[in-house]
PDB file of C-alpha atoms in Angstrom:
ATOM      1  CA  MET A  22      29.738  58.290 -79.452  1.00 41.00           C
ATOM      2  CA  SER A  23      32.231  60.374 -77.539  1.00 38.00           C
ATOM      3  CA  ASP A  24      34.965  62.292 -79.344  1.00 38.00           C
ATOM      4  CA  MET A  25      32.634  62.374 -82.417  1.00 37.00           C
ATOM      5  CA  THR A  26      34.228  63.166 -85.738  1.00 35.00           C
ATOM      6  CA  PHE A  27      32.188  63.741 -88.879  1.00 33.00           C
ATOM      7  CA  THR A  28      34.991  62.825 -91.332  1.00 35.00           C
ATOM      8  CA  ALA A  29      33.958  59.496 -92.705  1.00 37.00           C
ATOM      9  CA  ASP A  30      37.355  58.396 -94.013  1.00 38.00           C
ATOM     10  CA  ALA A  31      40.574  58.239 -92.072  1.00 40.00           C
ATOM     11  CA  PRO A  32      43.822  58.710 -93.984  1.00 42.00           C
ATOM     12  CA  ARG A  33      44.936  55.447 -95.496  1.00 44.00           C
ATOM     13  CA  SER A  34      48.356  54.117 -96.426  1.00 43.00           C
ATOM     14  CA  PRO A  35      49.510  55.289 -99.873  1.00 44.00           C
ATOM     15  CA  GLY A  36      49.472  52.610-102.508  1.00 39.00           C
ATOM     16  CA  ARG A  37      46.629  50.669-100.991  1.00 45.00           C
ATOM     17  CA  PRO A  38      43.552  51.023-103.218  1.00 51.00           C
ATOM     18  CA  ARG A  39      40.251  51.347-101.366  1.00 60.00           C
ATOM     19  CA  SER A  40      37.656  48.600-102.068  1.00 74.00           C
ATOM     20  CA  THR A  41      34.102  49.881-102.598  1.00 87.00           C
ATOM     21  CA  ARG A  42      32.848  46.377-101.925  1.00 90.00           C
ATOM     22  CA  ALA A  43      34.596  46.382 -98.494  1.00 91.00           C
ATOM     23  CA  ASP A  44      33.120  49.866 -97.747  1.00 92.00           C
ATOM     24  CA  GLU A  45      29.582  48.682 -98.495  1.00 93.00           C
ATOM     25  CA  ALA A  46      30.037  45.451 -96.531  1.00 95.00           C
ATOM     26  CA  ILE A  47      31.232  47.402 -93.480  1.00 96.00           C
ATOM     27  CA  VAL A  48      28.410  49.910 -93.597  1.00 94.00           C
ATOM     28  CA  GLU A  49      25.814  47.146 -94.221  1.00 95.00           C
ATOM     29  CA  ALA A  50      27.140  45.126 -91.263  1.00 96.00           C
ATOM     30  CA  ALA A  51      26.996  48.094 -88.924  1.00 94.00           C
ATOM     31  CA  LEU A  52      23.364  48.834 -89.987  1.00 93.00           C
ATOM     32  CA  ASP A  53      22.265  45.228 -89.721  1.00 95.00           C
ATOM     33  CA  LEU A  54      23.688  44.917 -86.238  1.00 94.00           C
ATOM     34  CA  LEU A  55      21.904  48.041 -85.087  1.00 91.00           C
ATOM     35  CA  ALA A  56      18.636  46.865 -86.681  1.00 91.00           C
ATOM     36  CA  GLU A  57      18.927  43.555 -84.844  1.00 92.00           C
ATOM     37  CA  GLY A  58      18.759  45.434 -81.565  1.00 87.00           C
ATOM     38  CA  ASN A  59      22.368  46.129 -80.686  1.00 88.00           C
ATOM     39  CA  SER A  60      22.798  49.483 -78.899  1.00 84.00           C
ATOM     40  CA  VAL A  61      25.325  52.039 -80.092  1.00 84.00           C
ATOM     41  CA  GLU A  62      27.246  51.542 -76.854  1.00 82.00           C
ATOM     42  CA  ALA A  63      27.337  47.711 -77.100  1.00 86.00           C
ATOM     43  CA  LEU A  64      28.282  47.629 -80.816  1.00 90.00           C
ATOM     44  CA  SER A  65      31.912  47.006 -81.353  1.00 94.00           C
ATOM     45  CA  ILE A  66      34.444  47.279 -84.276  1.00 96.00           C
ATOM     46  CA  GLU A  67      35.154  43.605 -83.768  1.00 96.00           C
ATOM     47  CA  ALA A  68      31.440  42.632 -84.254  1.00 97.00           C
ATOM     48  CA  ILE A  69      31.160  44.868 -87.332  1.00 97.00           C
ATOM     49  CA  ALA A  70      34.356  43.434 -88.804  1.00 97.00           C
ATOM     50  CA  ALA A  71      33.214  39.852 -88.138  1.00 97.00           C
ATOM     51  CA  ARG A  72      29.803  40.458 -89.758  1.00 97.00           C
ATOM     52  CA  ALA A  73      31.364  42.178 -92.823  1.00 96.00           C
ATOM     53  CA  GLY A  74      34.017  39.554 -93.221  1.00 96.00           C
ATOM     54  CA  VAL A  75      36.978  41.979 -93.028  1.00 95.00           C
ATOM     55  CA  GLY A  76      39.702  42.679 -90.479  1.00 95.00           C
ATOM     56  CA  LYS A  77      39.536  45.467 -87.957  1.00 95.00           C
ATOM     57  CA  ALA A  78      42.472  47.116 -89.803  1.00 95.00           C
ATOM     58  CA  THR A  79      40.367  47.399 -92.887  1.00 95.00           C
ATOM     59  CA  ILE A  80      37.784  49.385 -90.939  1.00 96.00           C
ATOM     60  CA  TYR A  81      40.348  51.664 -89.310  1.00 95.00           C
ATOM     61  CA  ARG A  82      41.865  52.532 -92.656  1.00 94.00           C
ATOM     62  CA  ARG A  83      38.511  53.991 -93.639  1.00 94.00           C
ATOM     63  CA  TRP A  84      37.173  55.459 -90.355  1.00 94.00           C
ATOM     64  CA  PRO A  85      39.032  56.762 -87.288  1.00 92.00           C
ATOM     65  CA  GLY A  86      36.689  54.863 -85.066  1.00 90.00           C
ATOM     66  CA  LYS A  87      33.118  53.416 -84.383  1.00 89.00           C
ATOM     67  CA  GLU A  88      31.573  56.791 -83.930  1.00 83.00           C
ATOM     68  CA  ALA A  89      32.593  58.164 -87.384  1.00 87.00           C
ATOM     69  CA  LEU A  90      31.685  54.851 -89.078  1.00 91.00           C
ATOM     70  CA  LEU A  91      28.178  54.967 -87.528  1.00 85.00           C
ATOM     71  CA  VAL A  92      27.634  58.582 -88.525  1.00 81.00           C
ATOM     72  CA  ASP A  93      28.534  57.733 -92.097  1.00 84.00           C
ATOM     73  CA  ALA A  94      26.433  54.576 -92.091  1.00 86.00           C
ATOM     74  CA  LEU A  95      23.393  56.233 -90.673  1.00 80.00           C
ATOM     75  CA  GLY A  96      23.797  59.244 -93.088  1.00 78.00           C
ATOM     76  CA  ARG A  97      23.851  56.843 -96.039  1.00 79.00           C
ATOM     77  CA  LEU A  98      20.835  54.959 -94.791  1.00 75.00           C
ATOM     78  CA  LYS A  99      18.830  58.168 -94.425  1.00 73.00           C
ATOM     79  CA  GLY A 100      19.814  59.376 -97.910  1.00 73.00           C
ATOM     80  CA  ALA A 101      19.588  62.763 -99.451  1.00 77.00           C
ATOM     81  CA  PRO A 102      16.451  64.909 -99.073  1.00 82.00           C
ATOM     82  CA  PRO A 103      14.211  65.028-102.169  1.00 87.00           C
ATOM     83  CA  ARG A 104      14.940  67.652-104.787  1.00 90.00           C
ATOM     84  CA  THR A 105      12.518  70.460-104.807  1.00 91.00           C
ATOM     85  CA  GLY A 106      11.330  72.099-108.023  1.00 87.00           C
ATOM     86  CA  GLY A 107      11.703  75.694-106.806  1.00 83.00           C
ATOM     87  CA  HIS A 108       8.405  76.891-108.398  1.00 83.00           C
ATOM     88  CA  SER A 109       5.596  76.271-105.957  1.00 92.00           C
ATOM     89  CA  VAL A 110       6.238  76.732-102.237  1.00 95.00           C
ATOM     90  CA  ARG A 111       3.301  74.538-101.410  1.00 96.00           C
ATOM     91  CA  ASP A 112       4.418  71.745-103.753  1.00 96.00           C
ATOM     92  CA  ASP A 113       7.976  71.891-102.417  1.00 96.00           C
ATOM     93  CA  LEU A 114       6.860  71.714 -98.813  1.00 97.00           C
ATOM     94  CA  VAL A 115       4.440  68.779 -99.589  1.00 96.00           C
ATOM     95  CA  LEU A 116       7.381  66.975-101.212  1.00 95.00           C
ATOM     96  CA  LEU A 117       9.583  67.518 -98.182  1.00 95.00           C
ATOM     97  CA  VAL A 118       6.921  66.754 -95.622  1.00 95.00           C
ATOM     98  CA  SER A 119       6.022  63.561 -97.508  1.00 93.00           C
ATOM     99  CA  ALA A 120       9.613  62.320 -97.077  1.00 89.00           C
ATOM    100  CA  VAL A 121       9.621  62.794 -93.246  1.00 88.00           C
ATOM    101  CA  GLY A 122       9.671  59.388 -91.636  1.00 77.00           C
ATOM    102  CA  GLN A 123       9.402  57.695 -95.005  1.00 75.00           C
ATOM    103  CA  HIS A 124      12.201  55.284 -95.893  1.00 68.00           C
ATOM    104  CA  VAL A 125      12.794  52.732 -98.522  1.00 65.00           C
ATOM    105  CA  ASP A 126      15.099  50.714 -96.301  1.00 79.00           C
ATOM    106  CA  PRO A 127      13.013  48.945 -93.591  1.00 80.00           C
ATOM    107  CA  ARG A 128      15.913  49.066 -91.129  1.00 84.00           C
ATOM    108  CA  VAL A 129      15.334  52.739 -90.558  1.00 80.00           C
ATOM    109  CA  ARG A 130      12.177  52.076 -88.549  1.00 76.00           C
ATOM    110  CA  LYS A 131      14.055  49.744 -86.319  1.00 81.00           C
ATOM    111  CA  ILE A 132      17.244  51.794 -85.942  1.00 83.00           C
ATOM    112  CA  MET A 133      16.117  55.349 -85.538  1.00 76.00           C
ATOM    113  CA  PRO A 134      13.796  54.919 -82.437  1.00 72.00           C
ATOM    114  CA  CYS A 135      16.664  53.187 -80.720  1.00 72.00           C
ATOM    115  CA  LEU A 136      18.892  56.166 -81.194  1.00 76.00           C
ATOM    116  CA  VAL A 137      16.525  58.527 -79.265  1.00 74.00           C
ATOM    117  CA  PRO A 138      17.867  57.442 -75.812  1.00 77.00           C
ATOM    118  CA  GLU A 139      21.402  57.811 -77.083  1.00 76.00           C
ATOM    119  CA  VAL A 140      20.678  61.398 -78.259  1.00 78.00           C
ATOM    120  CA  SER A 141      19.193  62.247 -74.918  1.00 78.00           C
ATOM    121  CA  ARG A 142      22.155  61.018 -72.929  1.00 79.00           C
ATOM    122  CA  SER A 143      25.029  62.601 -74.764  1.00 76.00           C
ATOM    123  CA  SER A 144      25.719  65.929 -76.510  1.00 79.00           C
ATOM    124  CA  ALA A 145      28.127  64.042 -78.900  1.00 73.00           C
ATOM    125  CA  HIS A 146      25.257  61.694 -79.825  1.00 73.00           C
ATOM    126  CA  ARG A 147      23.049  64.737 -80.327  1.00 81.00           C
ATOM    127  CA  ALA A 148      25.633  66.248 -82.609  1.00 78.00           C
ATOM    128  CA  ALA A 149      25.745  62.991 -84.657  1.00 74.00           C
ATOM    129  CA  TYR A 150      22.032  62.987 -85.038  1.00 79.00           C
ATOM    130  CA  GLU A 151      21.935  66.634 -86.097  1.00 83.00           C
ATOM    131  CA  ALA A 152      24.568  65.890 -88.752  1.00 77.00           C
ATOM    132  CA  ILE A 153      22.337  63.239 -90.205  1.00 77.00           C
ATOM    133  CA  ILE A 154      19.098  65.188 -90.361  1.00 84.00           C
ATOM    134  CA  GLU A 155      20.481  68.662 -91.076  1.00 88.00           C
ATOM    135  CA  PRO A 156      20.357  68.360 -94.872  1.00 87.00           C
ATOM    136  CA  ARG A 157      16.569  67.865 -94.634  1.00 89.00           C
ATOM    137  CA  ARG A 158      16.116  70.695 -92.340  1.00 93.00           C
ATOM    138  CA  GLN A 159      18.218  72.954 -94.565  1.00 94.00           C
ATOM    139  CA  ALA A 160      16.108  72.035 -97.661  1.00 94.00           C
ATOM    140  CA  MET A 161      12.952  73.078 -95.824  1.00 96.00           C
ATOM    141  CA  ARG A 162      14.549  76.288 -94.514  1.00 96.00           C
ATOM    142  CA  GLU A 163      15.402  77.266 -98.076  1.00 96.00           C
ATOM    143  CA  VAL A 164      11.888  76.852 -99.265  1.00 96.00           C
ATOM    144  CA  LEU A 165      10.476  78.837 -96.392  1.00 97.00           C
ATOM    145  CA  ARG A 166      13.035  81.524 -96.806  1.00 96.00           C
ATOM    146  CA  ARG A 167      12.123  81.792-100.491  1.00 95.00           C
ATOM    147  CA  ALA A 168       8.481  82.156 -99.584  1.00 95.00           C
ATOM    148  CA  ILE A 169       9.285  84.937 -97.115  1.00 96.00           C
ATOM    149  CA  ASP A 170      11.491  86.769 -99.665  1.00 95.00           C
ATOM    150  CA  SER A 171       8.778  86.550-102.334  1.00 94.00           C
ATOM    151  CA  GLY A 172       6.178  87.979 -99.906  1.00 94.00           C
ATOM    152  CA  GLU A 173       4.117  84.827 -99.947  1.00 94.00           C
ATOM    153  CA  LEU A 174       4.720  84.348 -96.214  1.00 95.00           C
ATOM    154  CA  ARG A 175       4.909  86.993 -93.512  1.00 94.00           C
ATOM    155  CA  ALA A 176       8.291  88.547 -92.866  1.00 95.00           C
ATOM    156  CA  ASP A 177       8.120  87.770 -89.101  1.00 95.00           C
ATOM    157  CA  VAL A 178       7.660  83.944 -89.579  1.00 96.00           C
ATOM    158  CA  ASP A 179       9.835  81.991 -87.244  1.00 97.00           C
ATOM    159  CA  ILE A 180      11.394  79.448 -89.646  1.00 97.00           C
ATOM    160  CA  GLU A 181      12.462  76.876 -87.018  1.00 97.00           C
ATOM    161  CA  VAL A 182       8.973  76.883 -85.409  1.00 97.00           C
ATOM    162  CA  ALA A 183       7.391  76.618 -88.841  1.00 97.00           C
ATOM    163  CA  MET A 184       9.564  73.567 -89.609  1.00 97.00           C
ATOM    164  CA  ALA A 185       8.526  71.946 -86.316  1.00 96.00           C
ATOM    165  CA  LEU A 186       4.858  72.514 -87.197  1.00 96.00           C
ATOM    166  CA  LEU A 187       5.333  70.942 -90.610  1.00 97.00           C
ATOM    167  CA  THR A 188       7.352  67.841 -89.604  1.00 95.00           C
ATOM    168  CA  ALA A 189       6.061  66.859 -86.115  1.00 94.00           C
ATOM    169  CA  PRO A 190       2.518  65.770 -87.134  1.00 93.00           C
ATOM    170  CA  ILE A 191       3.705  63.511 -90.015  1.00 92.00           C
ATOM    171  CA  LEU A 192       6.539  62.023 -87.959  1.00 86.00           C
ATOM    172  CA  THR A 193       4.134  61.341 -85.035  1.00 86.00           C
ATOM    173  CA  GLN A 194       1.586  59.683 -87.343  1.00 87.00           C
ATOM    174  CA  ARG A 195       4.160  57.502 -88.963  1.00 80.00           C
ATOM    175  CA  MET A 196       5.911  56.426 -85.808  1.00 76.00           C
ATOM    176  CA  LEU A 197       2.872  55.699 -83.577  1.00 77.00           C
ATOM    177  CA  PRO A 198       0.504  55.907 -85.713  1.00 78.00           C
ATOM    178  CA  TRP A 199      -1.523  58.675 -84.016  1.00 80.00           C
ATOM    179  CA  HIS A 200      -4.705  58.278 -86.143  1.00 84.00           C
ATOM    180  CA  PRO A 201      -4.793  54.995 -87.935  1.00 84.00           C
ATOM    181  CA  GLU A 202      -7.711  56.134 -90.044  1.00 86.00           C
ATOM    182  CA  TRP A 203      -5.782  59.022 -91.659  1.00 87.00           C
ATOM    183  CA  ASP A 204      -4.840  58.608 -95.256  1.00 88.00           C
ATOM    184  CA  GLU A 205      -1.053  59.156 -95.386  1.00 83.00           C
ATOM    185  CA  ARG A 206      -1.213  59.798 -99.146  1.00 88.00           C
ATOM    186  CA  ILE A 207      -3.027  63.125 -98.649  1.00 93.00           C
ATOM    187  CA  LEU A 208      -1.884  63.923 -95.038  1.00 94.00           C
ATOM    188  CA  PRO A 209       1.280  65.900 -96.151  1.00 95.00           C
ATOM    189  CA  GLY A 210      -0.846  68.141 -98.213  1.00 96.00           C
ATOM    190  CA  ARG A 211      -3.295  68.733 -95.369  1.00 96.00           C
ATOM    191  CA  ILE A 212      -0.483  69.522 -92.925  1.00 96.00           C
ATOM    192  CA  VAL A 213       1.177  72.025 -95.339  1.00 97.00           C
ATOM    193  CA  ASP A 214      -2.170  73.740 -96.169  1.00 97.00           C
ATOM    194  CA  ALA A 215      -2.944  74.122 -92.471  1.00 95.00           C
ATOM    195  CA  VAL A 216       0.463  75.555 -91.597  1.00 96.00           C
ATOM    196  CA  LEU A 217       0.670  77.844 -94.609  1.00 96.00           C
ATOM    197  CA  ASP A 218      -2.761  79.224 -93.829  1.00 94.00           C
ATOM    198  CA  GLY A 219      -1.421  80.569 -90.556  1.00 91.00           C
ATOM    199  CA  LEU A 220       1.890  81.849 -92.053  1.00 91.00           C
ATOM    200  CA  ARG A 221       0.733  83.637 -95.204  1.00 91.00           C
ATOM    201  CA  ALA A 222       1.089  87.359 -95.643  1.00 81.00           C
ATOM    202  CA  ARG A 223      -2.323  89.050 -95.471  1.00 75.00           C
TER     203      ARG A 223
END
């Protein structure tokens, strides 16, 4: 994903209305090809166009290249983070932790692990991955900052470390699973309670 750009849509010729159906077909084609085991490097605009039933020009009118298309496609697949209520810090964190590694679309479980080597090999790939997951991180940062500002958590809490403590256990459990006997319905609450116990102001 070299020369990564995060603008999903390239300028298109005036007077040519954009087809939402074509947009969806292109995005779905890219995700299907990744889920079938094609690497980011091997995936081509030609293959995506053929699967979507469109011409290459149709893709290039919407995205400047494969990299921007994949960032857009993966971002849509991941979806927006859940909306927090803003009342209980614990409830908001349980909601956000519950969403980690949990996806309605089954393709996510096939695609995301395949992206890990790509992220490790390239700073551009890393930037693309960060762009996809940053909205979830930001949502959790805001909840933790609110708890610090209200005095519920210690003023010296390292927010980035706290986020790692909250997300790593549930992600590990859902990807491996680490402990098959754990009940994932209550695990987010157990993780949040354990972390908050160490972060609360005394």
